[in-house]
Coordinates of C-alpha atoms in Angstrom, one line a residue:
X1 CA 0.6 35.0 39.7
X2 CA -0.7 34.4 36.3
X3 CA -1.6 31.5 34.6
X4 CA -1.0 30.2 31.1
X5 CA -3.6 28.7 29.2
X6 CA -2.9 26.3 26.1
X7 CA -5.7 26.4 24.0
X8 CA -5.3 23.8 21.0
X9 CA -4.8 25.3 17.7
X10 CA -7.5 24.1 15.2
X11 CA -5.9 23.4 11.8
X12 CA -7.0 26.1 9.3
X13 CA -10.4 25.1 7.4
X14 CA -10.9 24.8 3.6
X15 CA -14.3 26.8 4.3
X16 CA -12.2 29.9 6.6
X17 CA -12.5 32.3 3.6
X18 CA -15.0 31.8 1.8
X19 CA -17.4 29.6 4.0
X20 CA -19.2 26.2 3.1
X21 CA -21.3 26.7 0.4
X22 CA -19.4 29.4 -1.6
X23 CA -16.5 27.2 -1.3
X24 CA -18.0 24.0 -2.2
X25 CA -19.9 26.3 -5.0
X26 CA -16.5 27.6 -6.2
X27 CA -15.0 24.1 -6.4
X28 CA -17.6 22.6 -8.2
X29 CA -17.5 25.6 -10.8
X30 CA -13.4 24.9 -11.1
X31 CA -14.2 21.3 -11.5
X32 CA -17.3 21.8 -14.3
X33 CA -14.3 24.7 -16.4
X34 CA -11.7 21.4 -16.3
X35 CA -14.7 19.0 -17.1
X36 CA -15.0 21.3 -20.7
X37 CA -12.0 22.5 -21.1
X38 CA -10.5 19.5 -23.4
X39 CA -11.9 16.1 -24.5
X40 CA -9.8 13.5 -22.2
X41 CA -12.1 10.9 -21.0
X42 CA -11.9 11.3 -16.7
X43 CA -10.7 8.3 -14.5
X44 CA -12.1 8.9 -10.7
X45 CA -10.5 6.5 -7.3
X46 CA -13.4 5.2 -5.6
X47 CA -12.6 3.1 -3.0
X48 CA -15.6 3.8 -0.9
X49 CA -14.3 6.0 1.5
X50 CA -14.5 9.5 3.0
X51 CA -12.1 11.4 0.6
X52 CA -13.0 9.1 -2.4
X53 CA -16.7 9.5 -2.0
X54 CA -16.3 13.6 -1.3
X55 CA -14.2 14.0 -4.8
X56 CA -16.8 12.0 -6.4
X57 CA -19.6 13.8 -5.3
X58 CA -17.9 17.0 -6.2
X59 CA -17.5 15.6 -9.5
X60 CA -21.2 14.3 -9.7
X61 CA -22.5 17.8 -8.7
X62 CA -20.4 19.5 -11.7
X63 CA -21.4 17.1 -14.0
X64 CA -25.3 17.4 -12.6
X65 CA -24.9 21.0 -13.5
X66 CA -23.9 21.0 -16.6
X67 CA -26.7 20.9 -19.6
X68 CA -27.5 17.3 -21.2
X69 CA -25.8 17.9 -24.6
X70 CA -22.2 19.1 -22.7
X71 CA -22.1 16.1 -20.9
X72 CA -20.0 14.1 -23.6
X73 CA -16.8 13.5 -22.4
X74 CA -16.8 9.8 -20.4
X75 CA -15.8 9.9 -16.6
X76 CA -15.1 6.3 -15.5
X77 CA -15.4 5.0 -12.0
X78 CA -12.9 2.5 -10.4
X79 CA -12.6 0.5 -7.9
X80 CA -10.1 -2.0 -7.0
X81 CA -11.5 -4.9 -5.3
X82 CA -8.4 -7.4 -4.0
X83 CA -10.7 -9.7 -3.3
X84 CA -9.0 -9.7 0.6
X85 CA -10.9 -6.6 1.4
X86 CA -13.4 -6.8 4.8
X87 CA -16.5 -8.7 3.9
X88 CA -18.4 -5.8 5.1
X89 CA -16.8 -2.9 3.3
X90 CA -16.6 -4.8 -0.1
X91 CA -20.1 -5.4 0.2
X92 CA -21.0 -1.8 0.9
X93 CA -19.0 -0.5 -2.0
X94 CA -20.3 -4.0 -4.4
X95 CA -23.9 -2.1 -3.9
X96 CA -22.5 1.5 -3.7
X97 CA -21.3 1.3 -7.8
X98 CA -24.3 -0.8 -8.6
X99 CA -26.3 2.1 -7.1
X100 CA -24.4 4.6 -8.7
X101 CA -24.6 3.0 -12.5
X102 CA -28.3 3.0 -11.9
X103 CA -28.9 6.5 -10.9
X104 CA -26.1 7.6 -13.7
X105 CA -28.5 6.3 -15.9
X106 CA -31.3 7.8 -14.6
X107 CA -29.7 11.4 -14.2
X108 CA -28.4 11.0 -17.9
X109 CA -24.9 11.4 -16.4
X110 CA -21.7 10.2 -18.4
X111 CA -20.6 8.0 -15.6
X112 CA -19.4 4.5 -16.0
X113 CA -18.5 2.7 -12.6
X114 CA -16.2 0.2 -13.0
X115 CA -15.2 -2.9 -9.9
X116 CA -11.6 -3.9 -11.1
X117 CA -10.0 -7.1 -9.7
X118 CA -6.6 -9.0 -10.2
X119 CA -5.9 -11.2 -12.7
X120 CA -6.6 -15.1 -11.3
X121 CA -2.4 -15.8 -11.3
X122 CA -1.9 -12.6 -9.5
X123 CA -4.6 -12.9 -6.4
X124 CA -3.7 -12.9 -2.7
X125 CA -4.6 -16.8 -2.5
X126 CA -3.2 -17.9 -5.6
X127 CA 0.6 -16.3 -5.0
X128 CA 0.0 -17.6 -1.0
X129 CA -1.2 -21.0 -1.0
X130 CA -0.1 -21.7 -4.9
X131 CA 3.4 -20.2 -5.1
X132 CA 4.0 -20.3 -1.4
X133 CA 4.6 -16.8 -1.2
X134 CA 4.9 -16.3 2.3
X135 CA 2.5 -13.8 4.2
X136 CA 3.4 -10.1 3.3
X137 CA 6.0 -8.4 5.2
X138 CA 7.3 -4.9 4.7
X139 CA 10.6 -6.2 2.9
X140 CA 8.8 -8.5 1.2
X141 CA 5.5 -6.3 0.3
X142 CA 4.5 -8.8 -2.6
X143 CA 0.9 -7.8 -2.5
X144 CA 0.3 -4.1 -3.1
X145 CA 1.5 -4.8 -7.1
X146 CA -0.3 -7.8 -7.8
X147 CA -3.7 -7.1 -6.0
X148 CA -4.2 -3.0 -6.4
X149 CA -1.5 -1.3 -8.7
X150 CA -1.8 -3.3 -11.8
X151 CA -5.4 -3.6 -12.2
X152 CA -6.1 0.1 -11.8
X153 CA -3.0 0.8 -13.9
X154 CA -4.0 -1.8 -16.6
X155 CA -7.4 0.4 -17.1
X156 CA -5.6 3.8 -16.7
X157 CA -3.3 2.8 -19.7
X158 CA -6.1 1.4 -21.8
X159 CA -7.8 4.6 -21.3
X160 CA -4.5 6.4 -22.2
X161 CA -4.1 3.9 -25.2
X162 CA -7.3 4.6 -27.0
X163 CA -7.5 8.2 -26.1
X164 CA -3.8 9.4 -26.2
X165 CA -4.0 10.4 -22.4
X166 CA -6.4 10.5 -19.5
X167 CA -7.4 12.7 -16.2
X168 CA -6.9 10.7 -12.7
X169 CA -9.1 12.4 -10.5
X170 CA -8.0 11.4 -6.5
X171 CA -8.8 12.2 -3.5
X172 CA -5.4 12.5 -2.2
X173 CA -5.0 15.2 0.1
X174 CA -2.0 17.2 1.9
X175 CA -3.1 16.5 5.4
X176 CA -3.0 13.2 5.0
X177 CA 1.0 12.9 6.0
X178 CA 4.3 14.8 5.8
X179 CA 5.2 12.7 2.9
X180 CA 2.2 13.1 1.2
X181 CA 2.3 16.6 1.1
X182 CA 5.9 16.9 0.3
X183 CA 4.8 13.9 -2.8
X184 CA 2.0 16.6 -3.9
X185 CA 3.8 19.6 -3.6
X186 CA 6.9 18.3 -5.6
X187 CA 4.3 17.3 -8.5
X188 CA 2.7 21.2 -7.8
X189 CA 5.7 22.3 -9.5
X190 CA 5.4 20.5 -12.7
X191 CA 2.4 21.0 -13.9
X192 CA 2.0 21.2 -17.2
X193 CA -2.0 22.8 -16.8
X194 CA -2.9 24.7 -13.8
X195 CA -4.7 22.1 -11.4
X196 CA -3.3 18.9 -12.8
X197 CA 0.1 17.2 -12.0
X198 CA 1.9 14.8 -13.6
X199 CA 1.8 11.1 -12.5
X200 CA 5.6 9.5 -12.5
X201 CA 4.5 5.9 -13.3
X202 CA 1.6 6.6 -15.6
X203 CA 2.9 8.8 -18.6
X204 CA -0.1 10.7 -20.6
X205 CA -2.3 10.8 -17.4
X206 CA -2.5 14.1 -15.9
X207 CA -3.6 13.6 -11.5
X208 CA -6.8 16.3 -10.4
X209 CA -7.3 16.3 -6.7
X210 CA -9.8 18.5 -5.9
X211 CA -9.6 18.4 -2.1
X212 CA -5.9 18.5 -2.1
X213 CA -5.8 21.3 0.7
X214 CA -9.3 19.8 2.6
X215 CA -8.7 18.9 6.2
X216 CA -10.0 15.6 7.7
X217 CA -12.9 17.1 9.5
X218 CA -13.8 19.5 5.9
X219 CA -14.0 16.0 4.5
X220 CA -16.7 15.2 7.1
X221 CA -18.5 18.5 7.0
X222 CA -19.2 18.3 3.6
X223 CA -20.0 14.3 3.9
X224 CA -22.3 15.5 6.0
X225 CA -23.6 18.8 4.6
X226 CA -24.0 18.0 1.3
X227 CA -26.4 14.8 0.2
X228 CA -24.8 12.0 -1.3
X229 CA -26.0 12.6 -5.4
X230 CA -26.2 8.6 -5.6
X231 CA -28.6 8.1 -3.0
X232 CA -25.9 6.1 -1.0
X233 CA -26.2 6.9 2.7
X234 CA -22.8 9.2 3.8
X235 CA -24.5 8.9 7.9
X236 CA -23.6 4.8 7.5
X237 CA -20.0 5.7 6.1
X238 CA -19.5 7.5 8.9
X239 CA -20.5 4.6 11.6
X240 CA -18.3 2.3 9.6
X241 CA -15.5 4.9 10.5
X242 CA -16.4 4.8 14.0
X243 CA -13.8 3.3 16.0
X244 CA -11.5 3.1 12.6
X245 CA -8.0 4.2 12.7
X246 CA -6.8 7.8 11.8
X247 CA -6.1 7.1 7.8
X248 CA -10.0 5.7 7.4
X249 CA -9.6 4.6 3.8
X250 CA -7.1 2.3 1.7
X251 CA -7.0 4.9 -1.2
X252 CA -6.6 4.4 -5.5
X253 CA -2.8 2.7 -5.5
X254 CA -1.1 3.5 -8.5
X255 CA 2.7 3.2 -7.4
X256 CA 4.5 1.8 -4.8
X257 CA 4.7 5.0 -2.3
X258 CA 1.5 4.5 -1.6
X259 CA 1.7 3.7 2.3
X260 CA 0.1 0.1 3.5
X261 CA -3.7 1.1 4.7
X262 CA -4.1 -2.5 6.4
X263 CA -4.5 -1.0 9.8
X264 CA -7.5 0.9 8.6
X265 CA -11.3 0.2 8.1
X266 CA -10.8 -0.1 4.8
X267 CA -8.1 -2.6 4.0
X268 CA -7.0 -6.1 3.4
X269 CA -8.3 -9.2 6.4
X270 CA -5.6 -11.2 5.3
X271 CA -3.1 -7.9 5.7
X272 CA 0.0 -9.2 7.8
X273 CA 2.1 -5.7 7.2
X274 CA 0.4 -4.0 10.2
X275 CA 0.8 -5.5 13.6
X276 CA -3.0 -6.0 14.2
X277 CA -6.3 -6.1 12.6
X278 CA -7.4 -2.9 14.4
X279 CA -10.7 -2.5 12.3
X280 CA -11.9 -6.5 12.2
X281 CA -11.2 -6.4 16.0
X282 CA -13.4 -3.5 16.6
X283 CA -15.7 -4.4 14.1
X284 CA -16.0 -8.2 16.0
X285 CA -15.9 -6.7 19.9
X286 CA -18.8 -3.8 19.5
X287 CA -21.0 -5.7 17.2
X288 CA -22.1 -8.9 17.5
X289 CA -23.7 -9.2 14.5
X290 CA -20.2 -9.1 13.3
X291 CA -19.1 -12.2 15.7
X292 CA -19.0 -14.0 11.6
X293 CA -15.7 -12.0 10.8
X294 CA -14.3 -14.2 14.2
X295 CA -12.8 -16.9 11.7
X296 CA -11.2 -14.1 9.4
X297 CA -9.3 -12.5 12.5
X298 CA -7.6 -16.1 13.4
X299 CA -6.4 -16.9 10.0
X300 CA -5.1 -13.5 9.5
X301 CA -3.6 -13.8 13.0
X302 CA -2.2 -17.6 12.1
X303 CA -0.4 -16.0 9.0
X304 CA 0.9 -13.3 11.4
X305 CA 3.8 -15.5 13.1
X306 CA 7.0 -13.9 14.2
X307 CA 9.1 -17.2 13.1
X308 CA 7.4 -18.9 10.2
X309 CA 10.4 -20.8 9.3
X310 CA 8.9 -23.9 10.4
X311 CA 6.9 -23.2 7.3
X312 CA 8.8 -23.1 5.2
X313 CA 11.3 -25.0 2.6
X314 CA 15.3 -24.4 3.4
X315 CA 15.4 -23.8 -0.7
X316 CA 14.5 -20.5 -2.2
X317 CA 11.9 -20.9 -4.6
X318 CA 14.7 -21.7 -7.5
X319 CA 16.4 -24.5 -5.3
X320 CA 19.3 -22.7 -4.6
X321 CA 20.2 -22.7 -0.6
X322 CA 21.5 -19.3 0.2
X323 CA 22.7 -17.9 3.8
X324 CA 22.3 -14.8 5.8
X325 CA 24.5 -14.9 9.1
X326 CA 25.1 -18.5 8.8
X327 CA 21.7 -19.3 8.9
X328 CA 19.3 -20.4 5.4
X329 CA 17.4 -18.0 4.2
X330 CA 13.8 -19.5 4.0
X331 CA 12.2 -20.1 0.9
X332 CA 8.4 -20.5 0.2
X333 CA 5.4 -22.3 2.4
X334 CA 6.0 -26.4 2.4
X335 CA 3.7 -28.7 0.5
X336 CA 2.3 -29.5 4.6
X337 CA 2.0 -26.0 5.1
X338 CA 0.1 -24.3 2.2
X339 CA -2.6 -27.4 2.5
X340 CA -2.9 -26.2 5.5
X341 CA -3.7 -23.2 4.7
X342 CA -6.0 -23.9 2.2
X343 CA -8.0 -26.2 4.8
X344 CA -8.1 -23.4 7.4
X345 CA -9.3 -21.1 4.4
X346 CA -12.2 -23.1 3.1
X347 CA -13.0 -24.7 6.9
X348 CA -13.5 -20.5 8.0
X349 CA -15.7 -20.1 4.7
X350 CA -17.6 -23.1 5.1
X351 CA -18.1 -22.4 9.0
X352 CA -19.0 -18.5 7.6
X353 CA -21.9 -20.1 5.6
X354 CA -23.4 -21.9 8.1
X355 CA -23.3 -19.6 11.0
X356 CA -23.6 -15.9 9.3
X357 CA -25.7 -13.8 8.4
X358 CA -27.8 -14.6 5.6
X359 CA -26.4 -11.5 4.0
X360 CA -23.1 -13.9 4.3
X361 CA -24.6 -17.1 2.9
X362 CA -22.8 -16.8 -0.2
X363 CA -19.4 -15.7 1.2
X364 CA -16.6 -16.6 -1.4
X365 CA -13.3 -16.2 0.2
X366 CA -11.5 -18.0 -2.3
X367 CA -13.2 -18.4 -6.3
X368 CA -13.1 -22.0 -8.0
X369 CA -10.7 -19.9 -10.7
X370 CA -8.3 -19.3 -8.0
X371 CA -8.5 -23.6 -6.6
X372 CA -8.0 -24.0 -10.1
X373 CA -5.2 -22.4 -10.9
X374 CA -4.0 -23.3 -7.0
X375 CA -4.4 -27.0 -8.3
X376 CA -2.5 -26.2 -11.3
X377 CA 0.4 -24.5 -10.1
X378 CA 0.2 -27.7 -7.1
X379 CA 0.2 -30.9 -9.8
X380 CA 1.8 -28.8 -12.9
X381 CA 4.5 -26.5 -11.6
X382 CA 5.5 -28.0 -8.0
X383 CA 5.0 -31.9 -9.2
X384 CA 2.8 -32.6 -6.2
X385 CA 0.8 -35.0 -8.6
X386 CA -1.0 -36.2 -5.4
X387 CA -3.8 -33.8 -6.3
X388 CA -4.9 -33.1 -2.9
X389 CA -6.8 -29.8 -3.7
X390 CA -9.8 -31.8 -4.2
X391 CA -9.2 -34.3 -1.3
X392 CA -9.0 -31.2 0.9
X393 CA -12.0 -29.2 -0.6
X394 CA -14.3 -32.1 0.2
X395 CA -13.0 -32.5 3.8
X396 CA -13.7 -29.1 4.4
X397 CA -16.4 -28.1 2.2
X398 CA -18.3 -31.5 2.5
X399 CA -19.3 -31.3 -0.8
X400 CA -17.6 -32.7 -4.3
X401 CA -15.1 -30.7 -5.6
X402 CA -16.6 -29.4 -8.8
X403 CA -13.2 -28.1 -10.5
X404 CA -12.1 -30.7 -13.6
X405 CA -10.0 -33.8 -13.6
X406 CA -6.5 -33.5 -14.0
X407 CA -5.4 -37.6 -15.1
X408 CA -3.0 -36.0 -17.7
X409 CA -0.8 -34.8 -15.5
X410 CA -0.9 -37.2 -13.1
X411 CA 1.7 -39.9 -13.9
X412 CA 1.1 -42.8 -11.1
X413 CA -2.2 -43.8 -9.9
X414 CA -3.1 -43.4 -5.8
X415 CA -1.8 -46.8 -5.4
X416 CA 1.7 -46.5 -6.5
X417 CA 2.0 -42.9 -4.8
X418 CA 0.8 -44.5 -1.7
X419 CA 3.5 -47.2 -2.4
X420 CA 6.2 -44.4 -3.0
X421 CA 5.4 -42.3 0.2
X422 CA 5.8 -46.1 2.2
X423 CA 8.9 -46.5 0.7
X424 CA 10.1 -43.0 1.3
X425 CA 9.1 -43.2 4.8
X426 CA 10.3 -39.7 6.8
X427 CA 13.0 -39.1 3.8
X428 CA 10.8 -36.1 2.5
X429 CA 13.3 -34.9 0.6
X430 CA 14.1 -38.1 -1.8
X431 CA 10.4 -38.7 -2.4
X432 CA 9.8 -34.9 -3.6
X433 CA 13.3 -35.6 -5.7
X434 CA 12.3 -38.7 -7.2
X435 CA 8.2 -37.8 -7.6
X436 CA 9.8 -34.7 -9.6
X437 CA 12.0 -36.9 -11.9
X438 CA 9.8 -39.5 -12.4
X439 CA 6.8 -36.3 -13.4
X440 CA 9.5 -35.0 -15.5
X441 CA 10.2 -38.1 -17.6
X442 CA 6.6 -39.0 -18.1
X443 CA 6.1 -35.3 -19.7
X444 CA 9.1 -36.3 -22.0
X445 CA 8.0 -39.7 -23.0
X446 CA 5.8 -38.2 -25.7
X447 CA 8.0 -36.3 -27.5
X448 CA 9.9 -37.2 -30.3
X449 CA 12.9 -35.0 -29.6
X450 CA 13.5 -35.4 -25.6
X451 CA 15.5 -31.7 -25.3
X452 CA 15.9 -30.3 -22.2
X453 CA 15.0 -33.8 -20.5
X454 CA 18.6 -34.4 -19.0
X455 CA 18.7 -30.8 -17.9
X456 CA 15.4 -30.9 -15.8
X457 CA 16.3 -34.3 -14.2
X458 CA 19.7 -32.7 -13.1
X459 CA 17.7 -29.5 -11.8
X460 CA 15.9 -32.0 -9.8
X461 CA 18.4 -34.1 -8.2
X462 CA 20.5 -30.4 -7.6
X463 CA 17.0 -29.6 -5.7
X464 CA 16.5 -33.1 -3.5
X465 CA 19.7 -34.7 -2.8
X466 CA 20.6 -33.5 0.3
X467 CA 20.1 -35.8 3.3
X468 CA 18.4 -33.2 5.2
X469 CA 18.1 -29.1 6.3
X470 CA 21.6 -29.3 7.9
X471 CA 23.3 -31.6 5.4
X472 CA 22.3 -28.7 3.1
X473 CA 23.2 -25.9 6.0
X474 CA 26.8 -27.8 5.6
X475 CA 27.4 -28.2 2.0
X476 CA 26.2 -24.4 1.7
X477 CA 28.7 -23.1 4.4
X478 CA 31.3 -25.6 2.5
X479 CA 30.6 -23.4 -0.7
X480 CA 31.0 -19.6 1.1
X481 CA 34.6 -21.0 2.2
X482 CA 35.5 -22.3 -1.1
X483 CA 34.6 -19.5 -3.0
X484 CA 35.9 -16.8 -0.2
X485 CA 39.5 -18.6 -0.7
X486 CA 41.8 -19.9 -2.6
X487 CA 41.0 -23.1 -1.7
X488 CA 39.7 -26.1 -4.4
X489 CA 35.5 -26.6 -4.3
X490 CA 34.2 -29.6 -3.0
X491 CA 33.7 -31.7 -6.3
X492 CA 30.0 -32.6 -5.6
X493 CA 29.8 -28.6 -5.7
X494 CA 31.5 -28.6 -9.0
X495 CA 29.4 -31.2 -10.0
X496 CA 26.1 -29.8 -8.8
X497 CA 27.2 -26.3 -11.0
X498 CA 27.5 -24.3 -7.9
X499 CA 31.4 -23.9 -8.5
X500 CA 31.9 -23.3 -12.0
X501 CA 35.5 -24.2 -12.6
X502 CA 37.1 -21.8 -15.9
X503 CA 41.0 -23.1 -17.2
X504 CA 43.4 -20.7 -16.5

């Protein structure tokens, strides 16, 4: 009787043909003819990965081989930081581009690296605890825009802008998923120059991607092979891999196909679109000298919560109650809520201090810009003229809040607050409607035409005058009948301009 032996099928090699160094040889040669070919400045996504570090080392090592005086064209390194990536892997790329900048300089190399960050109104903080955004959610993927596509876009069109287009060189690679290959071989056949696709969301900029047909293990062998150019240790890239998930990297993002990498080494703490922090955890359980990141793992975990309408307000973020199977649908984090938030945040980075590393000492998880404009959005936009951002700062931090006083915008002192909160009592909704109304007015009292005064105090009282949740629940069930049927609206909808009545 004979047996039948499976033997697995090893995925076909980028090095079969030709073997490693003739390949790598050839590759760098290709890359050195598109280098010269044209004078569009070169845009390389670093992220500090495997496939990101490989293309830029291929790139360094045409570059290197090129004589002094035909190294004019500018190649510019970027690197999105969201300020949300692991502590440990934004440090490790922080020193990787200040490492490569200095030996750049020192190999007379036209290479610029470049850290790129969101704008203060657009970070992960700001939008969560200011806005009261709620945690990212795969319907509700907020935070791939804000944080990582328009930074790295905002350069790539600047570079377009001033030079009428510009090369992306990625590391994006076939093997990578079904979808990404299909993605790459759809762009294959438009090219417009042989090795460069178009990019849909970026017009002028032309996509080079090197190790497009690589393998996950050719990325490794040449990792390993050939020496990092920088000086940057490829042997410590590959420990932080260790015990990483199967994607390894959180690539460039320049559109919104780009799949979620929070499961990965290299993504967000705070990301709540995977269903655990696979990385953080190993990171935390097989070293201890990692036992810091503990903090980081519970508040991403807290923002993880199946239900999170407790959370949040009954109102969408415009007022309006809407439903979805008879139910609200929640709108953003509660006043209670997002200080909480912003305690637990400064409480994690104020225990982080104290009990890391010294290589931690300095942790920032959250930048006074961001409190700031946190405070801002708080006093200015949400009329919470409590101010509590520095109340809760000092409680947390134990030290004086160092932002700046904000006694314009604050019309009553603590004492009559305190005296409207008493008076209030549980009624939370009246006191936010009448703390509105009464910020409202004293912003008006100053002008000498008072437009748009009566309109915002109406927009207010449309906001706060329901009794409470299921007074709301009622009157917005009352509205689906009424406009479903034939029936007359409820006047108090008529007069809040839900039911807009038109003469016949």
């Amino acid at each position: 009787m004979s047996t039948t032996i499976k033997l697995p099928i090893r995925p076909k090699s980028a090095f079969d043909d030709l073997g490693f160094n003739e390949t790598v040889d050839a590759l760098v040669e290709q890359t050195k003819e598109l280098y010269l070919a044209d004078s569009v400045p070169w845009v390389v996504g670093y992220s500090g990965g495997k496939d990101s570090t490989a293309v830029l080392q291929l790139v360094w090592l045409a570059l290197k081989s090129l004589p002094v005086e035909q190294r004019t064209k500018p190649v510019h390194v970027i690197s999105t930081d969201t300020l949300v990536e692991n502590p440990v892997v934004a440090a490790w790329v922080t020193h990787s581009l200040d490492q490569m900048a200095e030996q750049a300089r020192a190999q007379a190399l036209p290479i610029t690296p470049n850290r790129l960050t969101p704008a203060v109104a657009d970070t992960f903080w700001v939008n969560l605890i200011g806005r009261g955004y709620p945690a990212p959610r795969p319907k509700f993927r907020w935070c791939t825009e804000r944080l990582k596509i328009k930074p790295s876009n905002t350069f790539i069109r600047e570079m377009v802008k001033a030079n009428g287009e510009a090369i992306l060189v990625l590391g994006t690679r076939k093997a990578e998923s079904s979808g990404r290959a299909a993605r790459m071989k759809a762009l294959e056949s438009r090219r417009v120059r042989d090795l460069l696709s178009p990019n849909d969301s970026l017009p002028n900029c032309l996509v080079y991607s090197p190790v497009e047909n690589w393998t996950n293990d050719d990325v490794w062998t040449f990792l390993m092979q050939a020496g990092n150019p920088w000086g940057y240790s490829n042997k410590e890239l590959l420990t932080m891999y260790q015990g990483a998930s199967p994607d390894g990297e959180c690539p460039l993002v320049v559109d919104a196909s780009t799949p979620s990498c929070g499961d990965s080494r290299f993504g967000c703490w705070t990301c709540t679109l995977v269903e655990k922090d696979k990385s953080m955890s190993a990171m935390i359980q097989n070293d201890e000298e990692k036992e810091w990141m503990l903090p980081l793992l519970e508040l991403r975990n807290a923002l993880d919560v199946a239900d999170d309408r407790h959370l949040r307000d009954f109102r969408r973020m415009n007022g309006n109650v809407q439903l979805f199977h008879d139910r609200t649908i929640p709108g953003p984090y509660t006043q209670a809520a997002r200080e909480d938030w912003l305690r637990r945040l400064l409480e994690a980075q104020t225990w982080i201090r104290a009990n890391g590393p010294s290589y931690v000492q300095d942790l920032e998880l959250v930048s006074l810009p961001e409190l700031e404009e946190i405070r801002r959005m708080w006093v200015v936009d949400k009329h919470e003229f409590e101010d509590s951002v520095p109340r809760i700062y000092e409680n947390a931090v134990g030290e004086t809040y160092p932002g700046r006083p904000l006694d314009e915008h604050l019309p009553l002192g603590a004492e009559m607050m305190a005296a409207l909160e008493e008076v209030a009592g549980d009624d939370r909704l009246h006191l936010e409607m009448v703390r509105e109304m009464l910020d409202i007015e004293q912003r008006h009292r100053a002008q000498v035409r008072r437009a748009g005064l009566f309109e915002s105090l109406n927009k207010a009282v449309r906001r706060g005058f329901y009794d409470d949740e299921e007074d709301a629940l009622e009157r917005a069930r009352a509205r689906a009948a009424a406009t479903a049927g034939p029936s007359e609206p409820d006047p108090v909808d008529v007069a809040d301009g839900y039911v807009r009545q038109v003469p016949a």
